[in-house]
Amino acid sequence: MPIHQQDQPMLGWLCLLAAIVTEIIGTSFMAYAARTESYWGYGVMAAALALSYYFLSLAIRTIAVGVAYAAWEALGLAGLALIGVYVFGEALLTQEMIGLALSVVGIACVVFGEDHGNAEEQAA
């Protein structure tokens, strides 16, 4: 099934979502492996982080690199904070929660501010 031109931006965002999810998985396994000295945990970590970078490279074909990287980093950070709290029993200070919320709001501003059309098409 061919991918149509109008479907490519959506595919880029799906690749970015996959990059974020695999980053969260990989970094979570990094923490798990470091705490338990589990060699298979390091293997999962390496594979998931490699997949994350691969999906990120696919995403930047249709999403501006700065926008994609900012969303990947900030949403991965927020997801990892939640994993830390709910899986590893870590506590977040109020200032840390405020900082995470501000980073997510900031990334939302960056993502929604991205120019989704081609400048040449808009000029015509």
Tab-separated table of N, CA, C and O in Angstrom:
chain	number	residue	atom	x	y	z
A	1	MET	N	0.844	-1.175	0.000
A	1	MET	CA	0.000	0.000	0.000
A	1	MET	C	0.893	1.244	0.000
A	1	MET	O	1.681	1.437	0.928
A	2	PRO	N	0.779	2.090	-1.005
A	2	PRO	CA	1.654	3.262	-1.075
A	2	PRO	C	1.285	4.306	-0.026
A	2	PRO	O	0.128	4.447	0.355
A	3	ILE	N	2.301	5.029	0.424
A	3	ILE	CA	2.089	6.112	1.386
A	3	ILE	C	1.902	7.393	0.590
A	3	ILE	O	2.751	7.780	-0.201
A	4	HIS	N	0.755	8.039	0.781
A	4	HIS	CA	0.450	9.267	0.067
A	4	HIS	C	1.142	10.442	0.735
A	4	HIS	O	1.433	10.422	1.920
A	5	GLN	N	1.374	11.492	-0.050
A	5	GLN	CA	2.081	12.677	0.429
A	5	GLN	C	1.413	13.257	1.681
A	5	GLN	O	2.081	13.651	2.615
A	6	GLN	N	0.066	13.291	1.707
A	6	GLN	CA	-0.623	13.875	2.852
A	6	GLN	C	-0.526	12.998	4.096
A	6	GLN	O	-0.753	13.462	5.202
A	7	ASP	N	-0.192	11.720	3.950
A	7	ASP	CA	-0.049	10.822	5.089
A	7	ASP	C	1.325	10.911	5.743
A	7	ASP	O	1.504	10.455	6.861
A	8	GLN	N	2.303	11.503	5.061
A	8	GLN	CA	3.662	11.520	5.581
A	8	GLN	C	3.815	12.291	6.882
A	8	GLN	O	4.529	11.818	7.764
A	9	PRO	N	3.167	13.470	7.055
A	9	PRO	CA	3.304	14.139	8.364
A	9	PRO	C	2.769	13.272	9.506
A	9	PRO	O	3.387	13.194	10.564
A	10	MET	N	1.662	12.592	9.292
A	10	MET	CA	1.103	11.721	10.333
A	10	MET	C	2.069	10.573	10.624
A	10	MET	O	2.275	10.211	11.782
A	11	LEU	N	2.676	10.029	9.593
A	11	LEU	CA	3.651	8.953	9.773
A	11	LEU	C	4.848	9.449	10.587
A	11	LEU	O	5.362	8.733	11.447
A	12	GLY	N	5.273	10.689	10.347
A	12	GLY	CA	6.366	11.277	11.115
A	12	GLY	C	6.019	11.373	12.596
A	12	GLY	O	6.843	11.068	13.458
A	13	TRP	N	4.791	11.788	12.893
A	13	TRP	CA	4.369	11.904	14.293
A	13	TRP	C	4.233	10.532	14.940
A	13	TRP	O	4.533	10.361	16.126
A	14	LEU	N	3.795	9.538	14.166
A	14	LEU	CA	3.733	8.170	14.712
A	14	LEU	C	5.132	7.633	14.993
A	14	LEU	O	5.356	6.967	16.009
A	15	CYS	N	6.075	7.941	14.115
A	15	CYS	CA	7.469	7.536	14.358
A	15	CYS	C	8.022	8.243	15.587
A	15	CYS	O	8.753	7.636	16.377
A	16	LEU	N	7.669	9.515	15.761
A	16	LEU	CA	8.125	10.245	16.945
A	16	LEU	C	7.532	9.637	18.208
A	16	LEU	O	8.232	9.478	19.216
A	17	LEU	N	6.261	9.263	18.166
A	17	LEU	CA	5.641	8.603	19.319
A	17	LEU	C	6.352	7.286	19.630
A	17	LEU	O	6.635	6.984	20.796
A	18	ALA	N	6.674	6.520	18.598
A	18	ALA	CA	7.417	5.271	18.800
A	18	ALA	C	8.797	5.549	19.391
A	18	ALA	O	9.277	4.805	20.258
A	19	ALA	N	9.446	6.625	18.942
A	19	ALA	CA	10.760	6.997	19.477
A	19	ALA	C	10.663	7.340	20.957
A	19	ALA	O	11.526	6.952	21.753
A	20	ILE	N	9.613	8.060	21.337
A	20	ILE	CA	9.430	8.444	22.740
A	20	ILE	C	9.170	7.214	23.599
A	20	ILE	O	9.776	7.043	24.670
A	21	VAL	N	8.293	6.345	23.141
A	21	VAL	CA	7.961	5.136	23.918
A	21	VAL	C	9.186	4.244	24.077
A	21	VAL	O	9.474	3.752	25.183
A	22	THR	N	9.944	4.046	22.999
A	22	THR	CA	11.119	3.180	23.114
A	22	THR	C	12.221	3.833	23.941
A	22	THR	O	12.982	3.131	24.612
A	23	GLU	N	12.288	5.162	23.939
A	23	GLU	CA	13.252	5.839	24.816
A	23	GLU	C	12.887	5.600	26.277
A	23	GLU	O	13.753	5.315	27.115
A	24	ILE	N	11.622	5.719	26.597
A	24	ILE	CA	11.163	5.497	27.973
A	24	ILE	C	11.445	4.058	28.396
A	24	ILE	O	11.939	3.812	29.498
A	25	ILE	N	11.161	3.117	27.505
A	25	ILE	CA	11.429	1.705	27.818
A	25	ILE	C	12.928	1.490	28.030
A	25	ILE	O	13.346	0.873	29.021
A	26	GLY	N	13.739	1.983	27.122
A	26	GLY	CA	15.184	1.779	27.221
A	26	GLY	C	15.785	2.385	28.473
A	26	GLY	O	16.589	1.752	29.163
A	27	THR	N	15.395	3.604	28.788
A	27	THR	CA	15.962	4.256	29.962
A	27	THR	C	15.428	3.636	31.244
A	27	THR	O	16.144	3.559	32.247
A	28	SER	N	14.193	3.150	31.220
A	28	SER	CA	13.650	2.442	32.394
A	28	SER	C	14.441	1.167	32.649
A	28	SER	O	14.756	0.836	33.795
A	29	PHE	N	14.770	0.458	31.574
A	29	PHE	CA	15.572	-0.754	31.743
A	29	PHE	C	17.002	-0.433	32.154
A	29	PHE	O	17.659	-1.247	32.807
A	30	MET	N	17.487	0.745	31.802
A	30	MET	CA	18.798	1.173	32.280
A	30	MET	C	18.774	1.275	33.799
A	30	MET	O	19.669	0.763	34.488
A	31	ALA	N	17.733	1.913	34.322
A	31	ALA	CA	17.605	2.047	35.778
A	31	ALA	C	17.426	0.677	36.429
A	31	ALA	O	18.039	0.389	37.466
A	32	TYR	N	16.613	-0.167	35.821
A	32	TYR	CA	16.391	-1.510	36.365
A	32	TYR	C	17.694	-2.310	36.385
A	32	TYR	O	18.046	-2.927	37.398
A	33	ALA	N	18.416	-2.288	35.271
A	33	ALA	CA	19.658	-3.057	35.181
A	33	ALA	C	20.704	-2.535	36.159
A	33	ALA	O	21.429	-3.320	36.778
A	34	ALA	N	20.768	-1.228	36.319
A	34	ALA	CA	21.751	-0.653	37.241
A	34	ALA	C	21.446	-1.034	38.685
A	34	ALA	O	22.363	-1.221	39.487
A	35	ARG	N	20.185	-1.156	39.002
A	35	ARG	CA	19.790	-1.477	40.386
A	35	ARG	C	19.857	-2.964	40.680
A	35	ARG	O	20.042	-3.355	41.825
A	36	THR	N	19.682	-3.794	39.660
A	36	THR	CA	19.650	-5.239	39.885
A	36	THR	C	20.855	-5.959	39.309
A	36	THR	O	20.981	-7.167	39.488
A	37	GLU	N	21.707	-5.235	38.593
A	37	GLU	CA	22.863	-5.812	37.910
A	37	GLU	C	22.447	-6.935	36.958
A	37	GLU	O	23.096	-7.961	36.856
A	38	SER	N	21.353	-6.709	36.255
A	38	SER	CA	20.804	-7.677	35.317
A	38	SER	C	21.374	-7.434	33.923
A	38	SER	O	21.179	-6.373	33.340
A	39	TYR	N	22.064	-8.440	33.394
A	39	TYR	CA	22.652	-8.289	32.069
A	39	TYR	C	21.591	-8.238	30.986
A	39	TYR	O	21.734	-7.515	30.004
A	40	TRP	N	20.501	-8.986	31.139
A	40	TRP	CA	19.457	-8.932	30.120
A	40	TRP	C	18.793	-7.560	30.122
A	40	TRP	O	18.340	-7.085	29.083
A	41	GLY	N	18.749	-6.898	31.271
A	41	GLY	CA	18.217	-5.543	31.341
A	41	GLY	C	19.033	-4.579	30.497
A	41	GLY	O	18.485	-3.701	29.821
A	42	TYR	N	20.355	-4.742	30.531
A	42	TYR	CA	21.214	-3.903	29.687
A	42	TYR	C	20.982	-4.192	28.205
A	42	TYR	O	21.050	-3.291	27.371
A	43	GLY	N	20.702	-5.447	27.874
A	43	GLY	CA	20.406	-5.797	26.482
A	43	GLY	C	19.123	-5.151	26.000
A	43	GLY	O	19.072	-4.597	24.890
A	44	VAL	N	18.077	-5.205	26.833
A	44	VAL	CA	16.814	-4.552	26.485
A	44	VAL	C	17.035	-3.050	26.355
A	44	VAL	O	16.523	-2.409	25.431
A	45	MET	N	17.812	-2.488	27.284
A	45	MET	CA	18.114	-1.059	27.249
A	45	MET	C	18.764	-0.680	25.917
A	45	MET	O	18.325	0.254	25.241
A	46	ALA	N	19.791	-1.406	25.524
A	46	ALA	CA	20.519	-1.088	24.301
A	46	ALA	C	19.622	-1.211	23.071
A	46	ALA	O	19.634	-0.338	22.193
A	47	ALA	N	18.836	-2.267	23.011
A	47	ALA	CA	17.954	-2.463	21.859
A	47	ALA	C	16.883	-1.374	21.793
A	47	ALA	O	16.621	-0.819	20.714
A	48	ALA	N	16.280	-1.062	22.923
A	48	ALA	CA	15.219	-0.049	22.934
A	48	ALA	C	15.760	1.335	22.600
A	48	ALA	O	15.136	2.091	21.843
A	49	LEU	N	16.925	1.691	23.122
A	49	LEU	CA	17.495	3.002	22.817
A	49	LEU	C	17.926	3.089	21.352
A	49	LEU	O	17.773	4.136	20.721
A	50	ALA	N	18.433	1.988	20.798
A	50	ALA	CA	18.774	1.977	19.377
A	50	ALA	C	17.519	2.171	18.525
A	50	ALA	O	17.522	2.950	17.560
A	51	LEU	N	16.441	1.479	18.888
A	51	LEU	CA	15.174	1.665	18.183
A	51	LEU	C	14.669	3.096	18.316
A	51	LEU	O	14.128	3.671	17.373
A	52	SER	N	14.847	3.681	19.490
A	52	SER	CA	14.402	5.045	19.722
A	52	SER	C	15.090	6.009	18.760
A	52	SER	O	14.442	6.853	18.134
A	53	TYR	N	16.395	5.893	18.633
A	53	TYR	CA	17.128	6.762	17.713
A	53	TYR	C	16.736	6.488	16.259
A	53	TYR	O	16.662	7.408	15.443
A	54	TYR	N	16.470	5.239	15.937
A	54	TYR	CA	16.035	4.915	14.580
A	54	TYR	C	14.698	5.589	14.270
A	54	TYR	O	14.535	6.242	13.231
A	55	PHE	N	13.724	5.436	15.179
A	55	PHE	CA	12.422	6.063	14.973
A	55	PHE	C	12.533	7.587	14.948
A	55	PHE	O	11.836	8.253	14.176
A	56	LEU	N	13.413	8.148	15.773
A	56	LEU	CA	13.620	9.591	15.757
A	56	LEU	C	14.173	10.036	14.402
A	56	LEU	O	13.749	11.062	13.854
A	57	SER	N	15.077	9.248	13.835
A	57	SER	CA	15.628	9.603	12.522
A	57	SER	C	14.554	9.542	11.438
A	57	SER	O	14.578	10.331	10.492
A	58	LEU	N	13.607	8.635	11.571
A	58	LEU	CA	12.495	8.587	10.614
A	58	LEU	C	11.569	9.789	10.804
A	58	LEU	O	11.059	10.351	9.830
A	59	ALA	N	11.355	10.171	12.050
A	59	ALA	CA	10.451	11.288	12.347
A	59	ALA	C	10.964	12.594	11.770
A	59	ALA	O	10.171	13.405	11.270
A	60	ILE	N	12.275	12.803	11.803
A	60	ILE	CA	12.799	14.099	11.344
A	60	ILE	C	12.803	14.226	9.817
A	60	ILE	O	13.199	15.248	9.290
A	61	ARG	N	12.310	13.218	9.133
A	61	ARG	CA	12.105	13.357	7.688
A	61	ARG	C	10.946	14.307	7.400
A	61	ARG	O	10.928	14.959	6.367
A	62	THR	N	9.972	14.357	8.318
A	62	THR	CA	8.796	15.201	8.084
A	62	THR	C	8.560	16.230	9.191
A	62	THR	O	7.711	17.095	9.035
A	63	ILE	N	9.271	16.118	10.288
A	63	ILE	CA	9.123	17.053	11.407
A	63	ILE	C	10.461	17.776	11.555
A	63	ILE	O	11.517	17.146	11.481
A	64	ALA	N	10.416	19.068	11.816
A	64	ALA	CA	11.648	19.830	12.018
A	64	ALA	C	12.467	19.184	13.126
A	64	ALA	O	11.922	18.769	14.160
A	65	VAL	N	13.772	19.080	12.924
A	65	VAL	CA	14.634	18.365	13.864
A	65	VAL	C	14.556	18.957	15.269
A	65	VAL	O	14.524	18.221	16.257
A	66	GLY	N	14.505	20.266	15.387
A	66	GLY	CA	14.426	20.900	16.704
A	66	GLY	C	13.127	20.574	17.413
A	66	GLY	O	13.105	20.312	18.615
A	67	VAL	N	12.037	20.564	16.673
A	67	VAL	CA	10.728	20.239	17.244
A	67	VAL	C	10.692	18.775	17.659
A	67	VAL	O	10.261	18.430	18.764
A	68	ALA	N	11.140	17.892	16.768
A	68	ALA	CA	11.123	16.458	17.061
A	68	ALA	C	11.996	16.131	18.273
A	68	ALA	O	11.580	15.396	19.171
A	69	TYR	N	13.203	16.702	18.305
A	69	TYR	CA	14.108	16.411	19.410
A	69	TYR	C	13.563	16.964	20.721
A	69	TYR	O	13.627	16.301	21.764
A	70	ALA	N	13.012	18.163	20.684
A	70	ALA	CA	12.463	18.761	21.902
A	70	ALA	C	11.307	17.925	22.439
A	70	ALA	O	11.229	17.660	23.645
A	71	ALA	N	10.412	17.493	21.560
A	71	ALA	CA	9.282	16.666	21.998
A	71	ALA	C	9.774	15.319	22.513
A	71	ALA	O	9.303	14.828	23.553
A	72	TRP	N	10.741	14.723	21.820
A	72	TRP	CA	11.293	13.425	22.215
A	72	TRP	C	11.913	13.517	23.610
A	72	TRP	O	11.665	12.679	24.468
A	73	GLU	N	12.683	14.561	23.821
A	73	GLU	CA	13.390	14.718	25.090
A	73	GLU	C	12.429	15.044	26.235
A	73	GLU	O	12.471	14.434	27.298
A	74	ALA	N	11.550	16.023	26.033
A	74	ALA	CA	10.668	16.468	27.116
A	74	ALA	C	9.609	15.428	27.469
A	74	ALA	O	9.360	15.167	28.648
A	75	LEU	N	8.989	14.829	26.467
A	75	LEU	CA	7.972	13.826	26.766
A	75	LEU	C	8.600	12.548	27.311
A	75	LEU	O	8.009	11.869	28.150
A	76	GLY	N	9.806	12.242	26.858
A	76	GLY	CA	10.534	11.117	27.444
A	76	GLY	C	10.864	11.385	28.897
A	76	GLY	O	10.721	10.505	29.759
A	77	LEU	N	11.274	12.593	29.198
A	77	LEU	CA	11.573	12.987	30.579
A	77	LEU	C	10.339	12.880	31.461
A	77	LEU	O	10.397	12.323	32.570
A	78	ALA	N	9.219	13.384	30.980
A	78	ALA	CA	7.975	13.313	31.761
A	78	ALA	C	7.552	11.853	31.965
A	78	ALA	O	7.158	11.462	33.068
A	79	GLY	N	7.652	11.060	30.908
A	79	GLY	CA	7.306	9.640	31.035
A	79	GLY	C	8.209	8.910	32.001
A	79	GLY	O	7.750	8.086	32.807
A	80	LEU	N	9.491	9.224	31.959
A	80	LEU	CA	10.436	8.587	32.882
A	80	LEU	C	10.193	9.012	34.323
A	80	LEU	O	10.377	8.216	35.247
A	81	ALA	N	9.779	10.256	34.515
A	81	ALA	CA	9.447	10.701	35.869
A	81	ALA	C	8.279	9.887	36.416
A	81	ALA	O	8.297	9.462	37.583
A	82	LEU	N	7.278	9.638	35.573
A	82	LEU	CA	6.143	8.820	36.006
A	82	LEU	C	6.564	7.382	36.295
A	82	LEU	O	6.123	6.783	37.274
A	83	ILE	N	7.426	6.830	35.453
A	83	ILE	CA	7.944	5.470	35.688
A	83	ILE	C	8.714	5.441	37.007
A	83	ILE	O	8.580	4.502	37.800
A	84	GLY	N	9.522	6.463	37.238
A	84	GLY	CA	10.282	6.533	38.488
A	84	GLY	C	9.377	6.523	39.701
A	84	GLY	O	9.655	5.836	40.694
A	85	VAL	N	8.282	7.255	39.631
A	85	VAL	CA	7.353	7.322	40.764
A	85	VAL	C	6.590	6.020	40.933
A	85	VAL	O	6.540	5.448	42.031
A	86	TYR	N	5.991	5.525	39.841
A	86	TYR	CA	5.081	4.382	39.956
A	86	TYR	C	5.751	3.021	39.900
A	86	TYR	O	5.216	2.056	40.444
A	87	VAL	N	6.906	2.913	39.277
A	87	VAL	CA	7.584	1.619	39.181
A	87	VAL	C	8.713	1.506	40.208
A	87	VAL	O	8.846	0.488	40.885
A	88	PHE	N	9.520	2.561	40.327
A	88	PHE	CA	10.689	2.501	41.195
A	88	PHE	C	10.464	3.136	42.562
A	88	PHE	O	11.367	3.167	43.391
A	89	GLY	N	9.266	3.666	42.817
A	89	GLY	CA	8.948	4.225	44.127
A	89	GLY	C	9.693	5.503	44.470
A	89	GLY	O	9.873	5.810	45.647
A	90	GLU	N	10.111	6.254	43.459
A	90	GLU	CA	10.808	7.512	43.706
A	90	GLU	C	9.792	8.601	44.039
A	90	GLU	O	8.627	8.520	43.666
A	91	ALA	N	10.243	9.620	44.739
A	91	ALA	CA	9.369	10.744	45.088
A	91	ALA	C	9.770	11.965	44.271
A	91	ALA	O	10.944	12.162	43.951
A	92	LEU	N	8.783	12.764	43.920
A	92	LEU	CA	9.046	14.023	43.224
A	92	LEU	C	8.716	15.172	44.163
A	92	LEU	O	7.650	15.200	44.775
A	93	LEU	N	9.626	16.109	44.257
A	93	LEU	CA	9.374	17.317	45.028
A	93	LEU	C	8.421	18.219	44.251
A	93	LEU	O	8.295	18.105	43.032
A	94	THR	N	7.767	19.122	44.951
A	94	THR	CA	6.840	20.041	44.307
A	94	THR	C	7.520	20.815	43.190
A	94	THR	O	6.972	20.963	42.097
A	95	GLN	N	8.722	21.302	43.440
A	95	GLN	CA	9.427	22.066	42.409
A	95	GLN	C	9.750	21.204	41.195
A	95	GLN	O	9.773	21.689	40.063
A	96	GLU	N	9.992	19.919	41.393
A	96	GLU	CA	10.244	19.023	40.268
A	96	GLU	C	8.971	18.812	39.445
A	96	GLU	O	9.017	18.800	38.208
A	97	MET	N	7.832	18.672	40.124
A	97	MET	CA	6.557	18.526	39.413
A	97	MET	C	6.235	19.780	38.610
A	97	MET	O	5.770	19.701	37.473
A	98	ILE	N	6.491	20.943	39.199
A	98	ILE	CA	6.248	22.204	38.493
A	98	ILE	C	7.163	22.295	37.273
A	98	ILE	O	6.725	22.664	36.178
A	99	GLY	N	8.427	21.940	37.443
A	99	GLY	CA	9.370	21.964	36.329
A	99	GLY	C	8.958	21.026	35.207
A	99	GLY	O	9.041	21.385	34.027
A	100	LEU	N	8.512	19.819	35.550
A	100	LEU	CA	8.051	18.883	34.529
A	100	LEU	C	6.816	19.419	33.811
A	100	LEU	O	6.714	19.332	32.580
A	101	ALA	N	5.884	19.984	34.555
A	101	ALA	CA	4.681	20.548	33.946
A	101	ALA	C	5.039	21.692	33.003
A	101	ALA	O	4.504	21.788	31.886
A	102	LEU	N	5.955	22.546	33.435
A	102	LEU	CA	6.378	23.657	32.582
A	102	LEU	C	7.067	23.157	31.315
A	102	LEU	O	6.887	23.730	30.232
A	103	SER	N	7.858	22.096	31.437
A	103	SER	CA	8.536	21.572	30.244
A	103	SER	C	7.526	21.000	29.256
A	103	SER	O	7.654	21.208	28.044
A	104	VAL	N	6.500	20.327	29.755
A	104	VAL	CA	5.475	19.773	28.864
A	104	VAL	C	4.687	20.900	28.198
A	104	VAL	O	4.423	20.859	26.990
A	105	VAL	N	4.350	21.937	28.954
A	105	VAL	CA	3.654	23.091	28.373
A	105	VAL	C	4.544	23.769	27.326
A	105	VAL	O	4.075	24.130	26.235
A	106	GLY	N	5.806	23.925	27.631
A	106	GLY	CA	6.733	24.530	26.677
A	106	GLY	C	6.845	23.730	25.399
A	106	GLY	O	6.849	24.293	24.296
A	107	ILE	N	6.919	22.419	25.514
A	107	ILE	CA	7.008	21.565	24.329
A	107	ILE	C	5.718	21.638	23.533
A	107	ILE	O	5.733	21.655	22.304
A	108	ALA	N	4.586	21.703	24.218
A	108	ALA	CA	3.313	21.851	23.508
A	108	ALA	C	3.318	23.134	22.680
A	108	ALA	O	2.870	23.146	21.529
A	109	CYS	N	3.849	24.204	23.244
A	109	CYS	CA	3.946	25.472	22.498
A	109	CYS	C	4.838	25.324	21.273
A	109	CYS	O	4.512	25.817	20.190
A	110	VAL	N	5.952	24.624	21.416
A	110	VAL	CA	6.869	24.413	20.295
A	110	VAL	C	6.206	23.564	19.217
A	110	VAL	O	6.237	23.897	18.035
A	111	VAL	N	5.569	22.476	19.622
A	111	VAL	CA	4.958	21.558	18.661
A	111	VAL	C	3.797	22.227	17.934
A	111	VAL	O	3.692	22.138	16.711
A	112	PHE	N	2.930	22.894	18.661
A	112	PHE	CA	1.776	23.529	18.013
A	112	PHE	C	2.177	24.753	17.208
A	112	PHE	O	1.437	25.196	16.341
A	113	GLY	N	3.350	25.286	17.462
A	113	GLY	CA	3.839	26.427	16.703
A	113	GLY	C	4.568	26.036	15.438
A	113	GLY	O	4.913	26.896	14.636
A	114	GLU	N	4.790	24.731	15.238
A	114	GLU	CA	5.519	24.285	14.047
A	114	GLU	C	4.720	24.605	12.794
A	114	GLU	O	3.508	24.449	12.745
A	115	ASP	N	5.430	25.039	11.757
A	115	ASP	CA	4.829	25.320	10.462
A	115	ASP	C	4.584	23.989	9.767
A	115	ASP	O	5.526	23.299	9.393
A	116	HIS	N	3.314	23.610	9.605
A	116	HIS	CA	2.984	22.305	9.026
A	116	HIS	C	2.897	22.332	7.506
A	116	HIS	O	2.810	21.291	6.887
A	117	GLY	N	2.935	23.504	6.914
A	117	GLY	CA	2.885	23.594	5.456
A	117	GLY	C	4.222	23.974	4.880
A	117	GLY	O	5.110	24.464	5.576
A	118	ASN	N	4.382	23.769	3.627
A	118	ASN	CA	5.600	24.151	2.934
A	118	ASN	C	5.523	25.645	2.660
A	118	ASN	O	4.517	26.144	2.161
A	119	ALA	N	6.573	26.391	2.926
A	119	ALA	CA	6.585	27.836	2.746
A	119	ALA	C	6.314	28.216	1.295
A	119	ALA	O	5.649	29.206	1.010
A	120	GLU	N	6.809	27.415	0.347
A	120	GLU	CA	6.581	27.704	-1.074
A	120	GLU	C	5.104	27.523	-1.425
A	120	GLU	O	4.547	28.285	-2.208
A	121	GLU	N	4.452	26.505	-0.848
A	121	GLU	CA	3.043	26.266	-1.110
A	121	GLU	C	2.203	27.410	-0.530
A	121	GLU	O	1.210	27.814	-1.124
A	122	GLN	N	2.578	27.922	0.643
A	122	GLN	CA	1.830	28.976	1.269
A	122	GLN	C	1.978	30.289	0.514
A	122	GLN	O	1.082	31.114	0.501
A	123	ALA	N	3.122	30.498	-0.116
A	123	ALA	CA	3.362	31.732	-0.851
A	123	ALA	C	2.561	31.766	-2.150
A	123	ALA	O	2.226	32.832	-2.659
A	124	ALA	N	2.247	30.589	-2.682
A	124	ALA	CA	1.533	30.514	-3.975
A	124	ALA	C	0.062	30.798	-3.845
A	124	ALA	O	-0.559	30.888	-2.909
